[in-house]
Amino acid sequence: IPDRSSALAECARVLRSGGTLAVTEGVPDPDFIRRSRLVQMASAAGFRAGKWLGRALHYTQRFYPDKDAA
């Protein structure tokens, strides 16, 4: 995905209330992104981080729309 920030913002826009976005990353993917950076980007796009599974170099991170934070 060339523009990750825009892609995350679009996911936040179209995800229905109560929905979940799950992102899986793993090495040796040349476009691998560390979980801490992904959480930063997703927060800026309107998500809050949920549970994550895995290890530093292979993980799945769940996100929920901030609009559901109430």
CSV table of C-alpha atoms in Angstrom, one decimal, residues 11-36:
chain,number,residue,atom,x,y,z
A,11,CYS,CA,-10.6,2.1,6.8
A,12,ALA,CA,-11.6,4.2,9.7
A,13,ARG,CA,-14.2,6.0,7.6
A,14,VAL,CA,-15.9,2.9,6.2
A,15,LEU,CA,-15.6,0.5,9.2
A,16,ARG,CA,-19.0,0.3,10.8
A,17,SER,CA,-19.5,0.9,14.5
A,18,GLY,CA,-18.5,-2.1,16.5
A,19,GLY,CA,-16.2,-3.3,13.6
A,20,THR,CA,-12.6,-4.5,13.9
A,21,LEU,CA,-9.6,-3.8,11.7
A,22,ALA,CA,-6.9,-6.5,12.0
A,23,VAL,CA,-3.5,-5.9,10.5
A,24,THR,CA,-0.9,-8.7,10.2
A,25,GLU,CA,2.7,-8.0,9.6
A,26,GLY,CA,5.7,-10.4,9.3
A,27,VAL,CA,9.3,-10.6,8.3
A,28,PRO,CA,10.6,-11.1,5.6
A,29,ASP,CA,8.0,-8.8,4.0
A,30,PRO,CA,10.1,-6.0,2.5
A,31,ASP,CA,7.3,-3.5,3.6
A,32,PHE,CA,7.2,-4.7,7.2
A,33,ILE,CA,6.3,-2.1,9.7
A,34,ARG,CA,6.9,-2.3,13.4
A,35,ARG,CA,3.9,-2.5,15.7
A,36,SER,CA,4.7,0.7,17.5
